[in-house]
Amino acid sequence: MNVDLNELTGRAGEWMKGAGPQSDIVISSRIRLARNIAEFPFIRRCTATDRGAIDKAVRDRLAEVPQLTNLAYLRVDELSDVDRHFLAERQLISRELVEAEGARSVAIDQNERLSLMINEEDHLRIQVMKSGFDLVAAWDQINEVDDLLESKLTYAFHEKLGYLTACPTNVGTGMRVSVMLHLPALVITQQIEKVFRSLQKINLAVRGLYGEGSQAMGDFYQISNQITLGRSELELRDQVHDVVPMIIDYERRARDFLLKQNQQDLHDKISRAYGILRTAQTISSEETMHLLSSVRMGVNLGLIDDLVIADINKLFVDTQPAHLQKLRGGPLDTAGRNSERALYLRRYLSQKEKDGADQN
């Protein structure tokens, strides 16, 4: 199936919907499986011919699985730099796939819940993402997809070690379970580092918005497992699944504390952030993320009533560099992006304010 990337700019991807369980705090739940095809060397030892053959093998096998024939298949190496970053901003491909060399592809479903990355660090990276806190559904879907693919491809597997991967830390299940959370109140109350230390003690990693190596922006954090060897897939899923409700509870308590003890200051902080977003003439991506974080919390706390969570999630993505350029229809330098971002925010928020007034 073919896909027009320009059409994606007009619709919300899975993690932007804000419709899943606990979506006021949990942005998305994601499970990723790393797999390699037994007949080929690991990516780092692959020739250009090998990479092309791997890409063709996966594409051919997908065509043999009726449940997966509706996936859109994109040759990432044939896309423009803006289009590659566009897919990464939507969490459909990794930064590693953006920056890799040679034949590489991604297959995605129309709801942007499933993506298959070919020739990233491993031959195949299967990813399922759900809105809100929904790891059980994510596991059920990715387990089914993995079984379907394994019926057509011979994975590199060792009887004692499990699935073999390019990075030793992924050997075993090859599974990474992650949940993206929005934790502004824990940041404001300076409790976030305490939470991080507790997670590290139980071998859970804390990363930024775009995963490993990325910085936390807009008070977004990804919580994920670090160990894949010696544990079953369900044990890894449940390790993350069982700790996330505690983090949600900490964030809710911190928000309640701010409302009870510092409501005027909190309301002022949120109102100032909203005001800047509605009136700025130029604004950076980093400042936008920071201000939208405050506004998102304000929406959840009932302090802003003309926006919903889906609006804020959409703005988080649409104001990223590649999305701005896709919406604008052409390349923009840094200064141009900052001006276009401010214009987009003013227009979007003005329209939402007008819609709210009309309804009243």
PDB file of C-alpha atoms in Angstrom, residues 36-37 69 81 126 143 148 186 218 287 291 336 344:
ATOM      1  CA  ASN A  36      17.563 -10.693  12.892  1.00  0.00           C
ATOM      2  CA  ILE A  37      17.312 -13.058   9.933  1.00  0.00           C
ATOM      3  CA  THR A  69      -0.619  -6.703   3.378  1.00  0.00           C
ATOM      4  CA  ASP A  81      15.946  14.423   4.973  1.00  0.00           C
ATOM      5  CA  ILE A 126       8.874  -4.448  15.279  1.00  0.00           C
ATOM      6  CA  ASN A 143       3.110 -10.944  19.884  1.00  0.00           C
ATOM      7  CA  LEU A 148       3.153 -14.083  11.808  1.00  0.00           C
ATOM      8  CA  LEU A 186       6.992  16.207  39.841  1.00  0.00           C
ATOM      9  CA  GLY A 218       8.409  19.385  27.848  1.00  0.00           C
ATOM     10  CA  GLU A 287      10.566  26.939  24.404  1.00  0.00           C
ATOM     11  CA  LEU A 291       5.282  26.204  27.476  1.00  0.00           C
ATOM     12  CA  GLY A 336      12.204  30.758   9.429  1.00  0.00           C
ATOM     13  CA  TYR A 344       1.067  28.327  13.387  1.00  0.00           C
TER      14      TYR A 344
END
